[in-house]
Each structure stands twice: as structure tokens, then as C-alpha cells.
Amino acid sequence: MPQLVTLSVVTPMFNEREAVDHFVARLRPALDGLGDSYEVVAVDDGSSDATVSRLMQLRVEWPQLRVVALRRNVGHQTALRAGLKAARGEYVVSIDADLQDPPEVIGDMLAAARRENVDVVYGVRSDRSTDTAFKRNTAGLYYWMMRRLVGPWVSDQAGDFRLMSRAVVDVLNDLPEPRPVYRLVVPSLGFSSAEVSYVREERVAGETKYPLSRMIRLTFDSITGFSASPLKIATWLGLLSFLLCVVLIVTGLVAWGTGATVPGWTSLYIAVLLLGGVQLMCLGLLGEYVGRIYAASQGRPAFLVAFDTATSSTAHPLSGGPITVDIDAVELVGHPDRERAPIA
Ligand code: UDP
Ligand code: MG
């Protein structure tokens, strides 16, 4: 089935009121200059600030801007998932709303995809000097770990700024996985790919929505979503503890036989603490995997769309009731020379 537009640009936004005007001011000229029909899918990830209302205002001037509002905050990767599901382009680009990924690079990505006839074009950061030292170090550690656990094809400079063909997006949309980490899943699929390098800029306004706790969550999801090797840690620790126990039993028996059984508080204390700690850690590891199985077996939707401006039958949370989006008024404006295509 032919897609409605050539390009969909998916942008998850969480409390980006301060950044959204800057973002639109740079994204629009970059896309208008492409000469292809496009839509921008702004996914509002349950923002508590005025992101949605500002987007709705901007939409009046820019009909290609489509707002998909989620019912609550579900996190960056899941918001991205909602955007990929909603996107209707032949090519789909995912980009952050804070202008850390320059929108001008989208044109290069599209050109590279066509020129080299590939399914994925990764935006590769040639320079991260604008990130804080903490961010650089934690990101470095994350990619080092992922390359060892997941596979050598994990690029340490590829984030979520990438272009994907319809074929890739369809595969991603069919994944039953509860919390896919796209930067690892996409390369693992083995589609043909190219790279476009860019300089990571500073966040234009507002602050990072990735505190340490979310980074830790992403790391756990990345590991447990791709590898069962941590479970082997439990096996090896168990084996090691067993061998240690055998030695301790022998010394215990010898001590009992020779009548030297009074001292021993320290060794008992240490052994109890150590074994307790190791056991809890292994239980925790198991729990992470069981948790994923649990979430998958529940089969609950990872996100719920409150409204999508491309469909008229959903409720608008700001107006408190259903809204009618004037679909006839919405047109896709590609290059001025090209024919206009209705969006829905
Ligand atoms: N984001 C989101 N939901 C969240 C957290 C972040 O949709 O719960 C969006 C955010 O608005 C931005 C992108 O994900 O467009 C990347 O977030 P951010 O720039 O804060 O992360 P960083 O660049 O600091 O890693
Ligand atoms: Mg950012």
C-alpha cells in the first residue's frame, strides 16, 4: 500500500514548552526545503506544562504538524513507539525536541537513504562535547556494556536520531516486546544501513528529562531485553559459594574433631552477610526477567492515545470533550511545485 506521505518526523515531547517554538522554527524550513511531502508527528508524552496547547496553536499555521497526545507520561522510548505506530510516511525519522539533533541533517539522511538504497540511516554523533561530563561518562559506560552484552554492532555514538524505511517501522510496530530499546533493536534487525555524522548541540531550552533513575531504567531494559547472561552470574556465584561452603564444612568438621570450636563469630558473621547479599542479588536479577515476562503476559497497552489531530473521533483533554478536527482544512504541503495531497 502506498504511504500517504514521503516523510514522517516523529518527536516525543515531555514538558518541552520552552523548547517547542525554537524546535518548530528550525524544523519547518528544514522540511519545507526538502521538496517532499511530510508530516511531523509530535507525541506529547503526558506533559504537565503547556506543550500540547502550544502545539495546537502552532498547528494552525503549520498543517503538517500533527499532535498525538498520550494519556500519561510513559517515557521517551514508549512515546517514540506511539509515534512510530502513528507515522504514515514511507520514511520515518525520529528526533528529539530539544534541538540537540539538528533538523537540517534530516535532508542528508533522506538523501543518503535514497542514494545508497538502504533501510536505516543512523545519525552518528561526531562530537559530544556539549554534553555534560557526567552524561558523557555514563553514556560511555552504557555503550561499552551493551557492546559486550548485546553485540559488537552497537554503535557507541548512535542515539535515537535516525531514519527508517517503512519496512523497518512495520517490523518495529509488530514487536510484542513490552519495552523495546530502539537504539539496540534497530541495528539487531540487520537491515542495510548508512550513517550520517552530526555534531550534538546543546539543549536549546528547558532541562534534561533523563535523570539518573531513568538512565538506570534504560540500562536495565537494555540488558534484560537483549541478554540472559546476567542470569549466569547467579549460577557462577552459586557455584563459587558452594565450593567455599565445602571448604568451610571440612574446616568445621576438623575444628569439631579437635575440640577447637569456640571462636568463630567473625567468620559466621561474614558468611551469613555474604551469602545473604549474594542471594538477594540473584533474586533481584531473576526478578528483572520475571518482571518482563509478567508485563508481556499481561499484554496491557504500553501507551494510550488521548487524541490524534489526524483522526477526528477522539477526545481533546484540554476542551474536556470530543473535538472535531477540520480534516478538510488539513493539507500536506510539500514543495510548492508538487501536487497537494490530503492528509486523511
Ligand atoms: N522525553 C519524552 N518522555 C520522557 C522523557 C523525555 O518524550 O519521559 C523526550 C524529550 O521531550 C526529548 C527526548 O525525549 O524530546 C529526549 O529527552 P532529553 O532531551 O531530556 O534527554 P537527553 O538528551 O538529556 O538524554
Ligand atoms: Mg536532549
Tab-separated table of C-alpha atoms and ligand atoms in Angstrom:
chain	number	residue	atom	x	y	z
A	1	MET	CA	0.000	0.000	0.000
A	2	PRO	CA	1.486	3.377	-0.913
A	3	GLN	CA	2.094	5.629	2.073
A	4	LEU	CA	0.298	8.927	2.436
A	5	VAL	CA	3.416	10.999	2.828
A	6	THR	CA	7.054	10.566	1.937
A	7	LEU	CA	8.437	11.508	5.317
A	8	SER	CA	7.187	11.342	8.892
A	9	VAL	CA	9.206	13.124	11.550
A	10	VAL	CA	8.438	11.662	14.979
A	11	THR	CA	9.271	13.753	18.036
A	12	PRO	CA	8.490	12.703	21.593
A	13	MET	CA	7.920	15.711	23.821
A	14	PHE	CA	7.696	15.787	27.563
A	15	ASN	CA	7.326	19.220	29.160
A	16	GLU	CA	9.028	20.892	26.212
A	17	ARG	CA	7.047	24.138	26.308
A	18	GLU	CA	10.259	26.150	26.436
A	19	ALA	CA	11.893	24.311	23.541
A	20	VAL	CA	8.961	23.784	21.194
A	21	ASP	CA	8.997	27.202	19.482
A	22	HIS	CA	12.735	27.012	18.812
A	23	PHE	CA	12.286	23.485	17.532
A	24	VAL	CA	9.496	24.358	15.121
A	25	ALA	CA	11.344	27.457	13.910
A	26	ARG	CA	14.246	25.302	12.765
A	27	LEU	CA	12.401	22.139	11.774
A	28	ARG	CA	9.917	23.748	9.430
A	29	PRO	CA	12.346	25.412	6.997
A	30	ALA	CA	14.450	22.230	7.002
A	31	LEU	CA	11.433	20.152	5.960
A	32	ASP	CA	9.824	22.675	3.604
A	33	GLY	CA	13.107	22.795	1.711
A	34	LEU	CA	13.132	19.069	1.028
A	35	GLY	CA	10.624	19.079	-1.804
A	36	ASP	CA	8.844	16.017	-0.417
A	37	SER	CA	5.501	15.663	1.290
A	38	TYR	CA	5.846	15.221	5.026
A	39	GLU	CA	4.094	15.150	8.383
A	40	VAL	CA	5.522	15.955	11.787
A	41	VAL	CA	4.200	13.641	14.477
A	42	ALA	CA	4.645	15.470	17.782
A	43	VAL	CA	3.943	12.928	20.507
A	44	ASP	CA	3.061	14.651	23.735
A	45	ASP	CA	4.175	12.275	26.458
A	46	GLY	CA	1.705	13.410	29.115
A	47	SER	CA	3.315	16.823	29.652
A	48	SER	CA	2.130	18.782	32.662
A	49	ASP	CA	3.109	22.126	31.148
A	50	ALA	CA	1.557	23.909	28.159
A	51	THR	CA	3.293	21.810	25.474
A	52	VAL	CA	0.036	20.492	23.992
A	53	SER	CA	-1.782	23.797	23.840
A	54	ARG	CA	1.248	25.448	22.233
A	55	LEU	CA	1.437	22.652	19.670
A	56	MET	CA	-2.254	23.100	18.908
A	57	GLN	CA	-1.636	26.803	18.309
A	58	LEU	CA	1.353	26.124	16.066
A	59	ARG	CA	-0.701	23.659	14.083
A	60	VAL	CA	-2.988	26.396	12.872
A	61	GLU	CA	-0.078	27.906	10.932
A	62	TRP	CA	1.532	24.608	10.044
A	63	PRO	CA	-0.966	21.966	8.910
A	64	GLN	CA	1.688	19.287	8.531
A	65	LEU	CA	2.161	19.390	12.295
A	66	ARG	CA	0.192	16.548	13.773
A	67	VAL	CA	-0.293	16.247	17.519
A	68	VAL	CA	-0.616	12.828	19.115
A	69	ALA	CA	-1.250	13.258	22.824
A	70	LEU	CA	-0.760	10.334	25.179
A	71	ARG	CA	-2.901	9.944	28.269
A	72	ARG	CA	0.016	9.954	30.659
A	73	ASN	CA	3.786	10.064	30.763
A	74	VAL	CA	5.154	6.743	29.555
A	75	GLY	CA	8.804	7.636	28.950
A	76	HIS	CA	10.879	8.513	25.915
A	77	GLN	CA	11.133	5.070	24.287
A	78	THR	CA	7.437	4.268	24.669
A	79	ALA	CA	6.462	7.732	23.411
A	80	LEU	CA	8.666	7.017	20.418
A	81	ARG	CA	6.812	3.775	19.956
A	82	ALA	CA	3.489	5.626	19.938
A	83	GLY	CA	4.905	7.960	17.299
A	84	LEU	CA	6.174	5.132	15.110
A	85	LYS	CA	2.751	3.493	15.282
A	86	ALA	CA	1.063	6.725	14.256
A	87	ALA	CA	3.522	7.662	11.494
A	88	ARG	CA	2.295	7.244	7.942
A	89	GLY	CA	5.383	8.074	5.919
A	90	GLU	CA	7.423	5.966	3.539
A	91	TYR	CA	10.376	7.066	5.634
A	92	VAL	CA	10.263	7.844	9.323
A	93	VAL	CA	12.799	9.971	11.191
A	94	SER	CA	12.913	10.080	14.987
A	95	ILE	CA	14.348	13.233	16.509
A	96	ASP	CA	14.428	14.876	19.960
A	97	ALA	CA	12.550	18.108	20.522
A	98	ASP	CA	15.392	19.949	22.233
A	99	LEU	CA	17.418	20.638	19.054
A	100	GLN	CA	20.313	18.511	20.265
A	101	ASP	CA	19.809	16.669	16.988
A	102	PRO	CA	19.956	19.291	14.202
A	103	PRO	CA	16.842	19.098	11.962
A	104	GLU	CA	18.918	20.138	8.928
A	105	VAL	CA	20.517	16.678	8.984
A	106	ILE	CA	17.152	15.060	8.126
A	107	GLY	CA	17.632	16.077	4.482
A	108	ASP	CA	21.065	14.415	4.425
A	109	MET	CA	19.565	11.263	5.910
A	110	LEU	CA	16.830	11.103	3.305
A	111	ALA	CA	19.329	11.720	0.524
A	112	ALA	CA	21.638	9.004	1.896
A	113	ALA	CA	18.759	6.503	2.145
A	114	ARG	CA	17.837	7.101	-1.476
A	115	ARG	CA	21.354	7.314	-2.852
A	116	GLU	CA	22.601	4.184	-1.126
A	117	ASN	CA	19.237	2.441	-1.205
A	118	VAL	CA	19.350	1.483	2.453
A	119	ASP	CA	16.633	0.949	5.069
A	120	VAL	CA	18.231	2.702	8.019
A	121	VAL	CA	20.354	5.838	8.241
A	122	TYR	CA	21.891	6.393	11.670
A	123	GLY	CA	22.668	9.835	12.953
A	124	VAL	CA	26.106	9.380	14.452
A	125	ARG	CA	27.396	11.967	16.889
A	126	SER	CA	30.816	13.067	15.825
A	127	ASP	CA	31.244	15.205	18.897
A	128	ARG	CA	29.581	15.059	22.300
A	129	SER	CA	31.489	17.918	23.846
A	130	THR	CA	28.272	19.834	24.536
A	131	ASP	CA	27.008	17.062	26.829
A	132	THR	CA	27.964	17.275	30.478
A	133	ALA	CA	30.943	15.202	31.643
A	134	PHE	CA	28.548	13.092	33.717
A	135	LYS	CA	26.358	12.386	30.689
A	136	ARG	CA	29.377	11.531	28.529
A	137	ASN	CA	30.832	9.175	31.099
A	138	THR	CA	27.592	7.378	31.892
A	139	ALA	CA	26.797	7.116	28.177
A	140	GLY	CA	30.308	5.750	27.537
A	141	LEU	CA	29.824	3.106	30.233
A	142	TYR	CA	26.387	2.207	28.871
A	143	TYR	CA	27.606	1.627	25.301
A	144	TRP	CA	30.672	-0.277	26.497
A	145	MET	CA	28.424	-2.642	28.475
A	146	MET	CA	25.930	-3.012	25.624
A	147	ARG	CA	28.624	-3.902	23.117
A	148	ARG	CA	29.768	-6.693	25.396
A	149	LEU	CA	26.322	-7.979	26.320
A	150	VAL	CA	24.296	-7.313	23.200
A	151	GLY	CA	26.736	-7.436	20.342
A	152	PRO	CA	29.561	-5.628	18.584
A	153	TRP	CA	27.139	-3.919	16.212
A	154	VAL	CA	26.001	-1.481	18.883
A	155	SER	CA	27.468	1.844	17.828
A	156	ASP	CA	28.588	3.936	20.774
A	157	GLN	CA	27.621	7.173	19.089
A	158	ALA	CA	24.155	6.287	17.802
A	159	GLY	CA	21.231	7.560	19.841
A	160	ASP	CA	17.630	7.838	18.718
A	161	PHE	CA	18.190	10.238	15.824
A	162	ARG	CA	17.762	8.012	12.781
A	163	LEU	CA	15.808	7.500	9.613
A	164	MET	CA	13.999	4.224	8.939
A	165	SER	CA	12.154	2.912	5.929
A	166	ARG	CA	8.546	1.746	6.095
A	167	ALA	CA	9.760	-1.880	6.110
A	168	VAL	CA	11.758	-1.313	9.312
A	169	VAL	CA	8.961	0.639	11.006
A	170	ASP	CA	6.454	-2.109	10.208
A	171	VAL	CA	8.733	-4.693	11.821
A	172	LEU	CA	9.167	-2.471	14.901
A	173	ASN	CA	5.435	-1.900	15.177
A	174	ASP	CA	4.831	-5.650	15.229
A	175	LEU	CA	7.269	-6.350	18.062
A	176	PRO	CA	5.439	-7.884	21.033
A	177	GLU	CA	8.222	-6.791	23.412
A	178	PRO	CA	6.994	-4.755	26.415
A	179	ARG	CA	9.704	-2.051	26.429
A	180	PRO	CA	11.856	-2.161	23.323
A	181	VAL	CA	15.028	-0.066	23.392
A	182	TYR	CA	15.069	1.074	19.790
A	183	ARG	CA	18.700	2.104	19.582
A	184	LEU	CA	19.599	-1.548	20.209
A	185	VAL	CA	16.661	-3.250	18.479
A	186	VAL	CA	17.052	-1.454	15.139
A	187	PRO	CA	20.669	-2.482	14.479
A	188	SER	CA	19.898	-6.017	15.687
A	189	LEU	CA	17.345	-6.483	12.887
A	190	GLY	CA	20.093	-6.477	10.284
A	191	PHE	CA	18.596	-4.074	7.732
A	192	SER	CA	21.013	-2.395	5.344
A	193	SER	CA	22.215	0.880	6.781
A	194	ALA	CA	24.259	4.013	6.272
A	195	GLU	CA	25.468	6.722	8.627
A	196	VAL	CA	25.354	10.481	8.625
A	197	SER	CA	27.507	12.205	11.191
A	198	TYR	CA	26.448	15.331	13.018
A	199	VAL	CA	27.533	17.476	15.901
A	200	ARG	CA	25.445	17.076	19.006
A	201	GLU	CA	24.352	20.525	20.053
A	202	GLU	CA	23.337	21.873	23.410
A	203	ARG	CA	19.748	21.593	24.584
A	204	VAL	CA	18.097	24.777	23.338
A	205	ALA	CA	15.854	25.391	26.367
A	206	GLY	CA	14.418	23.606	29.379
A	207	GLU	CA	16.275	20.813	31.082
A	208	THR	CA	17.018	17.147	30.510
A	209	LYS	CA	14.147	14.748	31.088
A	210	TYR	CA	16.579	11.900	31.677
A	211	PRO	CA	17.511	11.939	35.347
A	212	LEU	CA	19.782	9.210	36.722
A	213	SER	CA	16.829	6.992	37.697
A	214	ARG	CA	15.607	6.916	34.070
A	215	MET	CA	19.073	6.193	32.798
A	216	ILE	CA	19.293	3.228	35.173
A	217	ARG	CA	15.867	2.027	33.959
A	218	LEU	CA	17.010	2.272	30.338
A	219	THR	CA	20.137	0.300	31.197
A	220	PHE	CA	18.125	-2.475	32.891
A	221	ASP	CA	15.732	-2.629	29.940
A	222	SER	CA	18.640	-2.713	27.514
A	223	ILE	CA	20.343	-5.576	29.316
A	224	THR	CA	17.316	-7.722	30.130
A	225	GLY	CA	15.755	-7.041	26.742
A	226	PHE	CA	18.733	-8.485	24.938
A	227	SER	CA	20.696	-10.878	27.039
A	228	ALA	CA	20.186	-13.611	29.576
A	229	SER	CA	23.874	-13.569	30.523
A	230	PRO	CA	23.308	-11.794	33.859
A	231	LEU	CA	21.375	-14.894	34.932
A	232	LYS	CA	24.615	-16.827	34.503
A	233	ILE	CA	26.187	-14.584	37.137
A	234	ALA	CA	23.784	-16.221	39.597
A	235	THR	CA	24.897	-19.685	38.504
A	236	TRP	CA	28.591	-18.841	38.831
A	237	LEU	CA	28.157	-17.113	42.175
A	238	GLY	CA	26.161	-20.094	43.410
A	239	LEU	CA	28.902	-22.478	42.296
A	240	LEU	CA	31.582	-20.372	43.937
A	241	SER	CA	29.622	-20.179	47.203
A	242	PHE	CA	29.085	-23.929	47.117
A	243	LEU	CA	32.821	-24.599	46.761
A	244	LEU	CA	33.514	-22.171	49.594
A	245	CYS	CA	30.921	-23.982	51.712
A	246	VAL	CA	32.589	-27.336	51.072
A	247	VAL	CA	35.895	-25.911	52.344
A	248	LEU	CA	34.141	-24.397	55.379
A	249	ILE	CA	32.346	-27.669	56.178
A	250	VAL	CA	35.644	-29.546	56.090
A	251	THR	CA	37.349	-26.973	58.364
A	252	GLY	CA	34.277	-27.008	60.626
A	253	LEU	CA	34.423	-30.772	60.969
A	254	VAL	CA	38.151	-30.691	61.632
A	255	ALA	CA	37.662	-27.981	64.273
A	256	TRP	CA	34.883	-30.003	65.895
A	257	GLY	CA	37.078	-33.131	65.868
A	258	THR	CA	39.984	-31.315	67.502
A	259	GLY	CA	37.801	-29.553	70.062
A	260	ALA	CA	38.612	-26.004	68.833
A	261	THR	CA	35.024	-24.849	68.309
A	262	VAL	CA	34.662	-21.734	70.495
A	263	PRO	CA	35.979	-18.864	68.342
A	264	GLY	CA	34.249	-18.247	65.028
A	265	TRP	CA	31.906	-15.307	65.438
A	266	THR	CA	33.614	-13.220	62.720
A	267	SER	CA	33.642	-15.980	60.123
A	268	LEU	CA	29.979	-16.812	60.782
A	269	TYR	CA	29.019	-13.157	60.650
A	270	ILE	CA	30.814	-12.599	57.345
A	271	ALA	CA	29.495	-15.818	55.795
A	272	VAL	CA	25.877	-15.008	56.693
A	273	LEU	CA	26.136	-11.458	55.359
A	274	LEU	CA	27.914	-12.501	52.180
A	275	LEU	CA	25.567	-15.350	51.342
A	276	GLY	CA	22.524	-13.226	52.174
A	277	GLY	CA	23.782	-10.483	49.877
A	278	VAL	CA	24.582	-12.829	47.021
A	279	GLN	CA	21.192	-14.488	47.300
A	280	LEU	CA	19.312	-11.212	47.293
A	281	MET	CA	21.251	-10.025	44.281
A	282	CYS	CA	20.454	-13.210	42.364
A	283	LEU	CA	16.794	-12.963	43.333
A	284	GLY	CA	16.775	-9.385	42.081
A	285	LEU	CA	18.272	-10.465	38.767
A	286	LEU	CA	15.667	-13.171	38.373
A	287	GLY	CA	13.027	-10.630	39.307
A	288	GLU	CA	14.023	-8.358	36.426
A	289	TYR	CA	13.391	-11.122	33.913
A	290	VAL	CA	10.242	-12.360	35.645
A	291	GLY	CA	9.020	-8.769	35.584
A	292	ARG	CA	9.434	-8.624	31.827
A	293	ILE	CA	7.590	-11.917	31.379
A	294	TYR	CA	4.869	-10.637	33.702
A	295	ALA	CA	4.469	-7.395	31.754
A	296	ALA	CA	4.393	-9.289	28.463
A	297	SER	CA	1.820	-11.786	29.728
A	298	GLN	CA	-0.465	-9.020	30.964
A	299	GLY	CA	-0.456	-7.627	27.470
A	300	ARG	CA	-1.585	-4.190	28.592
A	301	PRO	CA	-1.154	-1.386	26.087
A	302	ALA	CA	2.158	0.377	26.641
A	303	PHE	CA	0.500	3.723	25.953
A	304	LEU	CA	-2.948	5.135	25.267
A	305	VAL	CA	-3.563	7.911	22.793
A	306	ALA	CA	-5.797	10.647	24.228
A	307	PHE	CA	-6.182	12.285	20.847
A	308	ASP	CA	-4.557	12.457	17.466
A	309	THR	CA	-5.246	15.502	15.343
A	310	ALA	CA	-5.229	13.302	12.246
A	311	THR	CA	-8.333	11.447	13.457
A	312	SER	CA	-11.450	13.294	14.478
A	313	SER	CA	-13.234	10.891	16.789
A	314	THR	CA	-11.099	11.209	19.906
A	315	ALA	CA	-11.446	13.461	22.926
A	316	HIS	CA	-9.337	16.544	23.436
A	317	PRO	CA	-8.297	16.665	27.113
A	318	LEU	CA	-7.986	20.443	27.083
A	319	SER	CA	-11.525	21.052	25.963
A	320	GLY	CA	-12.858	18.305	28.212
A	321	GLY	CA	-14.933	16.759	25.441
A	322	PRO	CA	-14.687	15.458	21.927
A	323	ILE	CA	-13.250	17.808	19.358
A	324	THR	CA	-13.745	17.870	15.690
A	325	VAL	CA	-10.614	18.399	13.743
A	326	ASP	CA	-11.370	20.030	10.455
A	327	ILE	CA	-9.690	17.416	8.346
A	328	ASP	CA	-10.686	19.000	5.060
A	329	ALA	CA	-8.732	22.058	6.070
A	330	VAL	CA	-5.639	19.990	6.691
A	331	GLU	CA	-3.449	19.622	3.704
A	332	LEU	CA	0.002	18.377	3.172
A	333	VAL	CA	2.105	20.989	1.611
A	334	GLY	CA	5.226	19.592	0.091
A	335	HIS	CA	7.268	21.530	-2.363
A	336	PRO	CA	5.304	24.358	-3.967
A	337	ASP	CA	5.765	22.643	-7.322
A	338	ARG	CA	4.262	19.413	-6.134
A	339	GLU	CA	0.677	18.431	-6.020
A	340	ARG	CA	-1.040	18.814	-2.676
A	341	ALA	CA	-2.198	15.613	-1.083
A	342	PRO	CA	-4.896	15.378	1.576
A	343	ILE	CA	-3.589	14.111	4.883
A	344	ALA	CA	-6.567	11.986	5.883
B	1	UDP	N1	11.018	12.644	26.507
B	1	UDP	C1	9.754	12.069	26.485
B	1	UDP	N2	9.288	11.456	27.623
B	1	UDP	C2	10.038	11.390	28.759
B	1	UDP	C3	11.340	11.947	28.737
B	1	UDP	C4	11.807	12.570	27.610
B	1	UDP	O1	9.051	12.109	25.486
B	1	UDP	O2	9.533	10.840	29.740
B	1	UDP	C5	11.511	13.310	25.275
B	1	UDP	C6	12.022	14.725	25.485
B	1	UDP	O3	10.981	15.667	25.406
B	1	UDP	C7	13.012	14.883	24.346
B	1	UDP	C8	13.553	13.461	24.191
B	1	UDP	O4	12.616	12.594	24.810
B	1	UDP	O5	12.390	15.256	23.131
B	1	UDP	C9	14.924	13.301	24.817
B	1	UDP	O6	14.891	13.738	26.144
B	1	UDP	P1	16.028	14.664	26.763
B	1	UDP	O7	16.481	15.680	25.756
B	1	UDP	O8	15.520	15.236	28.044
B	1	UDP	O9	17.148	13.620	27.045
B	1	UDP	P2	18.732	13.835	26.943
B	1	UDP	O10	19.008	14.482	25.623
B	1	UDP	O11	19.094	14.698	28.097
B	1	UDP	O12	19.280	12.443	27.029
B	2	MG	MG	18.205	16.095	24.907
